[in-house]
Short mmCIF file of C-alpha atoms in Angstrom, two decimals:
data_model
loop_
_atom_site.label_atom_id
_atom_site.label_comp_id
_atom_site.label_asym_id
_atom_site.label_seq_id
_atom_site.Cartn_x
_atom_site.Cartn_y
_atom_site.Cartn_z
CA MET A 1 0.00 0.00 0.00
CA THR A 2 2.96 2.30 0.59
CA GLN A 3 4.04 1.70 -2.99
CA VAL A 4 0.53 2.41 -4.29
CA SER A 5 0.38 5.67 -2.33
CA GLN A 6 3.56 6.78 -4.12
CA PHE A 7 2.03 5.88 -7.48
CA LEU A 8 -1.11 7.87 -6.63
CA ALA A 9 1.09 10.78 -5.59
CA GLY A 10 2.46 10.89 -9.14
CA GLU A 11 5.66 8.84 -8.97
CA ARG A 12 6.26 6.89 -12.20
CA ASP A 13 9.90 5.86 -11.84
CA TYR A 14 9.82 2.19 -10.80
CA SER A 15 13.26 2.44 -9.23
CA LEU A 16 11.95 5.05 -6.78
CA ILE A 17 8.70 3.33 -5.78
CA LYS A 18 9.50 1.46 -2.58
CA GLY A 19 7.77 0.16 0.52
CA GLY A 20 8.34 -1.86 3.65
CA THR A 21 8.96 -4.98 1.56
CA GLY A 22 11.45 -3.25 -0.73
CA PRO A 23 11.21 -1.84 -4.26
CA LEU A 24 8.29 -2.41 -6.61
CA VAL A 25 9.07 -5.59 -8.55
CA TYR A 26 5.73 -6.41 -10.19
CA PRO A 27 4.25 -5.29 -13.54
CA ALA A 28 1.70 -2.51 -14.02
CA GLY A 29 -1.37 -4.72 -13.57
CA HIS A 30 -0.31 -5.32 -9.98
CA VAL A 31 -0.21 -1.58 -9.39
CA TYR A 32 -3.71 -1.10 -10.78
CA VAL A 33 -5.23 -3.98 -8.78
CA TYR A 34 -3.77 -2.71 -5.52
CA THR A 35 -4.68 0.87 -6.37
CA ALA A 36 -8.31 -0.28 -6.47
CA LEU A 37 -7.83 -2.11 -3.17
CA PHE A 38 -6.15 0.97 -1.70
CA LYS A 39 -9.24 3.06 -2.45
CA ILE A 40 -11.75 0.43 -1.34
CA THR A 41 -9.96 -0.28 1.96
CA ASN A 42 -9.25 3.32 2.92
CA GLY A 43 -5.56 3.15 2.18
CA GLY A 44 -5.26 -0.40 3.48
CA ASN A 45 -6.62 0.44 6.92
CA ASP A 46 -9.83 -1.57 6.50
CA VAL A 47 -8.27 -5.02 6.67
CA PHE A 48 -11.64 -6.76 7.06
CA ALA A 49 -12.87 -5.31 3.75
CA ALA A 50 -9.70 -6.58 2.08
CA GLN A 51 -10.24 -10.04 3.56
CA VAL A 52 -13.82 -10.10 2.29
CA ILE A 53 -12.59 -9.22 -1.20
CA PHE A 54 -9.93 -11.92 -1.10
CA THR A 55 -12.43 -14.46 0.22
CA ALA A 56 -14.64 -13.70 -2.78
CA LEU A 57 -11.56 -14.00 -5.00
CA TYR A 58 -10.75 -17.40 -3.47
CA LEU A 59 -14.27 -18.71 -4.06
CA THR A 60 -14.41 -17.34 -7.60
CA THR A 61 -11.04 -18.85 -8.50
CA LEU A 62 -12.08 -22.16 -6.94
CA ALA A 63 -15.22 -22.14 -9.10
CA LEU A 64 -13.08 -21.49 -12.18
CA VAL A 65 -10.75 -24.36 -11.32
CA MET A 66 -13.71 -26.70 -10.86
CA ALA A 67 -15.11 -25.56 -14.20
CA CYS A 68 -11.76 -26.38 -15.82
CA TYR A 69 -11.80 -29.82 -14.18
CA ARG A 70 -15.34 -30.50 -15.40
CA ARG A 71 -14.50 -29.63 -19.00
CA ALA A 72 -11.53 -32.00 -18.78
CA GLU A 73 -13.85 -34.74 -17.44
CA ALA A 74 -12.02 -35.14 -14.14
CA PRO A 75 -13.69 -37.53 -11.65
CA PRO A 76 -15.77 -36.07 -8.80
CA TYR A 77 -13.65 -37.50 -5.99
CA ILE A 78 -10.71 -35.16 -6.67
CA PHE A 79 -12.91 -32.06 -6.45
CA GLY A 80 -13.01 -32.40 -2.68
CA LEU A 81 -9.24 -31.97 -2.46
CA LEU A 82 -9.56 -28.50 -3.99
CA ILE A 83 -11.18 -27.02 -0.89
CA LEU A 84 -9.06 -28.61 1.84
CA SER A 85 -5.75 -26.74 1.59
CA LYS A 86 -4.91 -24.92 4.83
CA ARG A 87 -1.99 -23.14 3.16
CA LEU A 88 -4.20 -21.82 0.37
CA HIS A 89 -6.71 -20.50 2.89
CA SER A 90 -3.88 -18.61 4.58
CA ILE A 91 -2.49 -17.22 1.31
CA TYR A 92 -5.85 -15.93 0.15
CA ILE A 93 -7.67 -14.83 3.29
CA LEU A 94 -4.88 -13.85 5.67
CA ARG A 95 -1.85 -12.92 3.57
CA LEU A 96 -3.63 -11.17 0.66
CA PHE A 97 -0.83 -11.81 -1.87
CA ASN A 98 -0.92 -10.62 -5.48
CA ASP A 99 -0.31 -14.23 -6.56
CA CYS A 100 -4.02 -14.77 -5.94
CA TRP A 101 -5.00 -12.20 -8.57
CA ALA A 102 -2.47 -13.47 -11.10
CA MET A 103 -3.76 -17.03 -10.76
CA PHE A 104 -7.40 -15.92 -11.02
CA PHE A 105 -6.72 -14.49 -14.47
CA ALA A 106 -4.50 -17.47 -15.36
CA PHE A 107 -7.24 -20.00 -14.56
CA ALA A 108 -9.78 -17.82 -16.37
CA ALA A 109 -7.49 -17.85 -19.41
CA ILE A 110 -7.17 -21.63 -19.28
CA TYR A 111 -10.95 -22.01 -19.07
CA ALA A 112 -11.37 -19.72 -22.08
CA LEU A 113 -8.86 -21.81 -24.04
CA GLN A 114 -10.77 -24.97 -23.12
CA ARG A 115 -13.86 -23.36 -24.64
CA LYS A 116 -11.84 -22.36 -27.73
CA ALA A 117 -12.34 -18.66 -26.96
CA TRP A 118 -8.81 -17.97 -28.14
CA THR A 119 -8.77 -14.17 -28.10
CA ILE A 120 -10.43 -13.98 -24.69
CA GLY A 121 -7.90 -16.51 -23.43
CA SER A 122 -5.01 -14.43 -24.76
CA VAL A 123 -6.39 -11.25 -23.16
CA LEU A 124 -6.86 -12.96 -19.80
CA TYR A 125 -3.40 -14.51 -19.98
CA SER A 126 -1.85 -11.11 -20.63
CA LEU A 127 -3.76 -9.62 -17.69
CA ALA A 128 -2.40 -12.39 -15.47
CA LEU A 129 1.12 -11.69 -16.73
CA SER A 130 0.63 -8.00 -16.00
CA ILE A 131 0.21 -8.81 -12.31
CA LYS A 132 3.07 -11.24 -11.77
CA MET A 133 5.56 -12.72 -14.21
CA ASN A 134 5.36 -16.26 -12.81
CA VAL A 135 2.64 -16.69 -15.44
CA LEU A 136 5.47 -16.82 -17.99
CA LEU A 137 5.84 -20.46 -16.94
CA LEU A 138 2.65 -21.17 -18.90
CA LEU A 139 3.90 -19.52 -22.09
CA PRO A 140 5.53 -22.58 -23.76
CA ALA A 141 2.31 -24.55 -23.38
CA LEU A 142 0.21 -21.61 -24.55
CA GLY A 143 2.36 -21.30 -27.66
CA MET A 144 2.01 -25.00 -28.50
CA ILE A 145 -1.76 -24.86 -27.99
CA LEU A 146 -2.31 -21.76 -30.11
CA LEU A 147 -0.02 -22.92 -32.91
CA GLN A 148 -1.79 -26.26 -33.24
CA ALA A 149 -5.29 -24.90 -32.68
CA LEU A 150 -5.05 -21.84 -34.92
CA GLY A 151 -2.15 -22.30 -37.29
CA ARG A 152 0.71 -19.88 -37.80
CA ASP A 153 -1.05 -16.66 -38.83
CA ARG A 154 -3.80 -16.67 -36.22
CA ALA A 155 -1.38 -17.78 -33.49
CA ILE A 156 0.87 -14.82 -34.31
CA ARG A 157 -2.12 -12.50 -34.00
CA GLN A 158 -2.79 -13.86 -30.52
CA ALA A 159 0.85 -13.26 -29.57
CA ILE A 160 0.53 -9.67 -30.78
CA ILE A 161 -2.59 -9.19 -28.64
CA ILE A 162 -0.74 -10.43 -25.56
CA ALA A 163 2.17 -8.07 -26.24
CA GLN A 164 -0.07 -5.09 -27.01
CA ILE A 165 -1.86 -5.38 -23.68
CA GLN A 166 1.48 -5.32 -21.86
CA VAL A 167 2.49 -2.20 -23.78
CA VAL A 168 -0.79 -0.40 -23.07
CA LEU A 169 -0.79 -1.20 -19.35
CA ALA A 170 2.79 0.08 -19.04
CA LEU A 171 2.08 3.42 -20.78
CA PRO A 172 1.76 5.55 -17.61
CA PHE A 173 5.34 4.57 -16.79
CA THR A 174 6.91 4.37 -20.24
CA LEU A 175 5.40 7.62 -21.54
CA SER A 176 6.77 9.37 -18.46
CA GLY A 177 10.27 8.53 -19.64
CA PHE A 178 10.89 5.59 -17.31
CA ALA A 179 10.61 2.66 -19.73
CA ARG A 180 13.97 1.23 -18.70
CA SER A 181 13.29 1.34 -14.96
CA TYR A 182 9.83 -0.15 -15.56
CA LEU A 183 11.16 -3.13 -17.51
CA ALA A 184 14.03 -3.63 -15.06
CA GLY A 185 11.66 -3.65 -12.08
CA ALA A 186 8.54 -5.32 -13.46
CA PHE A 187 10.34 -8.11 -15.31
CA GLU A 188 13.52 -8.66 -13.35
CA PHE A 189 15.12 -12.02 -14.15
CA THR A 190 18.27 -11.54 -12.07
CA ARG A 191 16.54 -11.16 -8.72
CA ALA A 192 18.48 -12.48 -5.73
CA PHE A 193 16.79 -14.96 -3.39
CA PHE A 194 17.35 -15.47 0.32
CA TYR A 195 18.17 -18.95 1.57
CA LYS A 196 16.21 -18.40 4.78
CA TRP A 197 12.93 -18.11 2.86
CA THR A 198 13.30 -21.05 0.49
CA VAL A 199 10.70 -23.80 0.73
CA ASN A 200 12.08 -26.10 -1.96
CA TRP A 201 15.87 -26.07 -1.58
CA ARG A 202 16.45 -26.25 2.18
CA SER A 203 17.97 -29.68 1.59
CA VAL A 204 21.01 -28.13 -0.12
CA SER A 205 23.60 -25.95 1.58
CA ALA A 206 23.36 -22.16 1.52
CA GLU A 207 26.58 -22.07 -0.48
CA THR A 208 25.11 -24.34 -3.14
CA PHE A 209 21.80 -22.45 -3.15
CA LEU A 210 23.55 -19.14 -3.85
CA SER A 211 25.98 -20.49 -6.44
CA LYS A 212 25.72 -19.62 -10.13
CA GLY A 213 26.32 -23.25 -11.04
CA PHE A 214 23.20 -24.33 -9.19
CA SER A 215 21.17 -21.61 -10.89
CA ARG A 216 22.45 -22.60 -14.33
CA SER A 217 21.72 -26.27 -13.67
CA LEU A 218 18.11 -25.46 -12.83
CA LEU A 219 17.75 -23.36 -15.98
CA ILE A 220 19.23 -26.09 -18.17
CA GLY A 221 17.00 -28.71 -16.55
CA HIS A 222 13.95 -26.51 -17.14
CA VAL A 223 14.73 -25.96 -20.83
CA LEU A 224 15.55 -29.62 -21.51
CA THR A 225 12.40 -30.86 -19.78
CA LEU A 226 10.27 -28.42 -21.76
CA LEU A 227 11.85 -29.66 -24.98
CA VAL A 228 11.11 -33.28 -24.03
CA PHE A 229 7.44 -32.49 -23.41
CA MET A 230 7.14 -30.29 -26.50
CA SER A 231 8.64 -32.97 -28.74
CA THR A 232 6.94 -36.03 -27.24
CA ARG A 233 3.67 -34.90 -25.62
CA TRP A 234 2.49 -31.38 -26.39
CA ASN A 235 2.75 -31.95 -30.14
CA ALA A 236 0.10 -34.69 -29.97
CA PRO A 237 -2.74 -32.77 -31.73
CA SER A 238 -0.65 -32.29 -34.87
CA GLY A 239 0.84 -35.78 -34.75
CA ARG A 240 4.07 -34.24 -36.00
CA SER A 241 7.54 -34.04 -34.51
CA LEU A 242 8.57 -30.75 -32.96
CA THR A 243 10.96 -30.17 -35.86
CA ASP A 244 8.21 -30.80 -38.43
CA LEU A 245 5.88 -28.54 -36.50
CA ILE A 246 8.42 -25.72 -36.54
CA VAL A 247 9.12 -26.25 -40.26
CA SER A 248 5.38 -26.14 -40.98
CA VAL A 249 5.33 -22.56 -39.70
CA PHE A 250 7.08 -21.58 -42.93
CA GLU A 251 4.85 -23.67 -45.21
CA ARG A 252 1.69 -22.65 -47.04
CA GLY A 253 -0.92 -24.29 -49.22
CA PRO A 254 -4.02 -26.54 -49.02
CA ALA A 255 -2.08 -29.42 -47.47
CA VAL A 256 -0.99 -27.20 -44.58
CA GLN A 257 -4.56 -26.00 -44.04
CA LEU A 258 -5.78 -29.59 -43.94
CA ARG A 259 -3.13 -30.54 -41.35
CA GLU A 260 -4.08 -27.51 -39.26
CA ALA A 261 -7.75 -28.50 -39.33
CA ARG A 262 -6.89 -32.02 -38.16
CA ALA A 263 -4.60 -30.70 -35.41
CA ARG A 264 -7.31 -28.33 -34.23
CA ALA A 265 -9.59 -31.28 -33.49
CA GLY A 266 -6.95 -32.70 -31.15
CA VAL A 267 -6.80 -29.59 -28.98
CA THR A 268 -9.40 -30.85 -26.52
CA PRO A 269 -10.27 -29.35 -23.11
CA GLN A 270 -8.33 -32.17 -21.46
CA PHE A 271 -5.28 -31.54 -23.65
CA VAL A 272 -5.39 -27.83 -22.83
CA LEU A 273 -5.57 -28.45 -19.09
CA THR A 274 -2.90 -31.16 -19.08
CA THR A 275 -0.52 -29.05 -21.17
CA MET A 276 -0.96 -25.77 -19.29
CA PHE A 277 -0.78 -27.43 -15.87
CA GLY A 278 2.21 -29.50 -16.94
CA ALA A 279 4.20 -26.49 -18.18
CA ASN A 280 3.53 -24.67 -14.94
CA VAL A 281 4.65 -27.54 -12.71
CA ILE A 282 7.78 -28.09 -14.81
CA GLY A 283 8.74 -24.47 -14.25
CA ILE A 284 8.03 -24.70 -10.53
CA LEU A 285 10.09 -27.89 -10.20
CA PHE A 286 13.14 -26.03 -11.52
CA ALA A 287 12.38 -22.74 -9.76
CA ARG A 288 15.36 -20.94 -8.26
CA SER A 289 13.43 -20.65 -5.01
CA LEU A 290 9.86 -21.08 -3.84
CA HIS A 291 8.23 -19.04 -1.10
CA TYR A 292 5.09 -20.04 0.77
CA GLN A 293 2.74 -17.83 -1.26
CA PHE A 294 3.94 -19.53 -4.45
CA TYR A 295 1.92 -22.58 -3.45
CA SER A 296 -1.06 -20.78 -4.98
CA TRP A 297 0.62 -21.18 -8.37
CA PHE A 298 0.01 -24.91 -8.54
CA ALA A 299 -1.83 -26.30 -5.50
CA TRP A 300 -5.08 -26.55 -7.43
CA MET A 301 -3.29 -28.26 -10.32
CA THR A 302 -1.87 -31.19 -8.35
CA PRO A 303 -5.06 -33.31 -8.01
CA PHE A 304 -5.71 -33.16 -11.75
CA LEU A 305 -2.14 -33.97 -12.77
CA LEU A 306 -1.97 -36.91 -10.38
CA TRP A 307 -5.31 -38.24 -11.65
CA ARG A 308 -4.29 -37.67 -15.27
CA SER A 309 -1.21 -39.79 -14.66
CA GLY A 310 -3.38 -42.82 -13.89
CA MET A 311 -2.47 -42.88 -10.21
CA HIS A 312 -4.64 -45.02 -7.93
CA PRO A 313 -7.09 -42.85 -5.92
CA LEU A 314 -5.68 -43.91 -2.55
CA LEU A 315 -2.12 -43.14 -3.63
CA LEU A 316 -3.29 -39.87 -5.18
CA ILE A 317 -4.87 -38.69 -1.94
CA THR A 318 -1.82 -39.78 0.06
CA THR A 319 0.52 -37.89 -2.27
CA TRP A 320 -1.66 -34.78 -2.13
CA ALA A 321 -1.70 -34.96 1.70
CA ALA A 322 2.10 -35.28 1.81
CA GLN A 323 2.43 -32.17 -0.33
CA GLU A 324 0.05 -30.28 1.94
CA TRP A 325 2.09 -31.32 4.97
CA ALA A 326 5.34 -30.17 3.39
CA TRP A 327 3.95 -26.74 2.57
CA ASP A 328 2.54 -26.34 6.09
CA VAL A 329 5.94 -26.86 7.75
CA TYR A 330 7.30 -23.49 8.90
CA PRO A 331 10.09 -22.77 8.68
CA SER A 332 10.96 -25.28 6.01
CA THR A 333 13.29 -28.14 6.88
CA SER A 334 15.51 -30.40 4.84
CA THR A 335 12.84 -33.11 5.03
CA SER A 336 9.94 -30.87 4.04
CA SER A 337 11.97 -29.46 1.13
CA MET A 338 12.78 -32.93 -0.17
CA VAL A 339 9.08 -33.80 -0.03
CA VAL A 340 8.20 -30.59 -1.91
CA VAL A 341 10.70 -31.28 -4.69
CA GLY A 342 10.02 -35.01 -4.75
CA ILE A 343 6.28 -34.57 -5.29
CA LEU A 344 6.84 -31.91 -7.94
CA LEU A 345 9.18 -34.31 -9.72
CA LEU A 346 6.61 -37.07 -9.37
CA GLN A 347 3.96 -34.85 -10.94
CA VAL A 348 6.20 -34.03 -13.90
CA VAL A 349 7.21 -37.65 -14.51
CA ARG A 350 3.68 -38.96 -14.08
CA ALA A 351 2.34 -36.20 -16.36
CA TRP A 352 4.68 -37.40 -19.08
CA VAL A 353 3.75 -41.05 -18.58
CA GLY A 354 0.05 -40.39 -18.20
CA SER A 355 -0.25 -38.33 -21.37
CA GLY A 356 1.41 -41.05 -23.44
CA GLU A 357 -1.98 -42.21 -24.70
CA ASP A 358 -2.49 -38.81 -26.34
CA GLN A 359 0.75 -39.29 -28.23
CA MET A 360 -0.19 -42.82 -29.29
CA GLU A 361 -3.54 -41.59 -30.57
CA ALA A 362 -1.76 -38.84 -32.50
CA LEU A 363 0.56 -41.38 -34.11
CA ARG A 364 -2.40 -43.57 -35.05
CA ARG A 365 -4.18 -40.54 -36.50
CA ARG A 366 -1.15 -39.56 -38.56
CA SER A 367 -0.78 -43.13 -39.81
CA ARG A 368 -4.41 -43.09 -40.97
CA GLU A 369 -3.85 -39.75 -42.69
CA GLU A 370 -0.80 -41.05 -44.54
CA HIS A 371 -2.72 -44.19 -45.53
CA ASP A 372 -5.63 -42.09 -46.83
CA THR A 373 -3.21 -39.91 -48.81
CA VAL A 374 -1.55 -42.93 -50.43
CA THR A 375 -4.94 -44.48 -51.22
CA ALA A 376 -6.16 -41.25 -52.79
CA LYS A 377 -3.07 -41.03 -54.99
CA LYS A 378 -3.51 -44.63 -56.14
CA GLY A 379 -7.15 -43.90 -56.95
CA LYS A 380 -6.08 -41.13 -59.27
#
């Protein structure tokens, strides 16, 4: 609220907007959301009003998540797990973090994509990104979905929409001559993390945690894992290798349009949810550091990913409970951190295994297409 008061007083230089928690390090959407809260809560003094708003936000986001689950045909028994997280209740109703707003728009975007409302999904995704840049973790999956659902030209238009919204929201800062400080503050990729706050890497030494080698290893692991999923799982609707899919971006003609139409049919609500959730959890697994409020990034994704992997219900519930326990341990310990990372790794591995059927169906579909093409040529 201190930062918002400076914005309302006319300050537009991001490097000079500071508060009790340090400098402003979130994009413009964050500023606008908390400006509205500042006015509604009398400068942040009416805490109860803020808690009522965040309670409504929690319930609305929960409803969105359940709607996403329903469109993906998730079984009813995992819905109950969505309302039982003690840590989520704390993040939303007591801590009032901006992560809650970012994830509201992120889940709304995913739901729009499931309904094939592509432009609405792109707008909502960009709004989520304008609040907190953790939503960038979803971008590889979003790109694969849009490319296969819309083809090159329409996918590029969606990318332009996402970028334009970021530009427009940043105008009060960039037009004031502070574009560089805005970009450096709102999208800072070199931010330092404190070992004392880490939830996921307490099991390594402080020296290792702070080393550049450790940071590079996580980045390399993240990129390689994304490439594995993009080339073996997220390309399922097209039935083409990642290389062929990239090459097809530069192709034109009736044959390309036919392939795009066939790929579009494979972008189902379940594929959208599996792909977006998977990309997010991959990014979180290799995150430089996780803080307690970051649990809101993926807690509601875990039940679906575990179910999608084919895990037995009893094992699924046990795994979910273990994750909840690990995130409720404060301060984090070596044991709780190992559980956090272990279950994230389990989700990623099981997501890859569980979505194998999608890939097999894609291969069968492509085989049928090639057979039909050969038959048609022989007929001529």
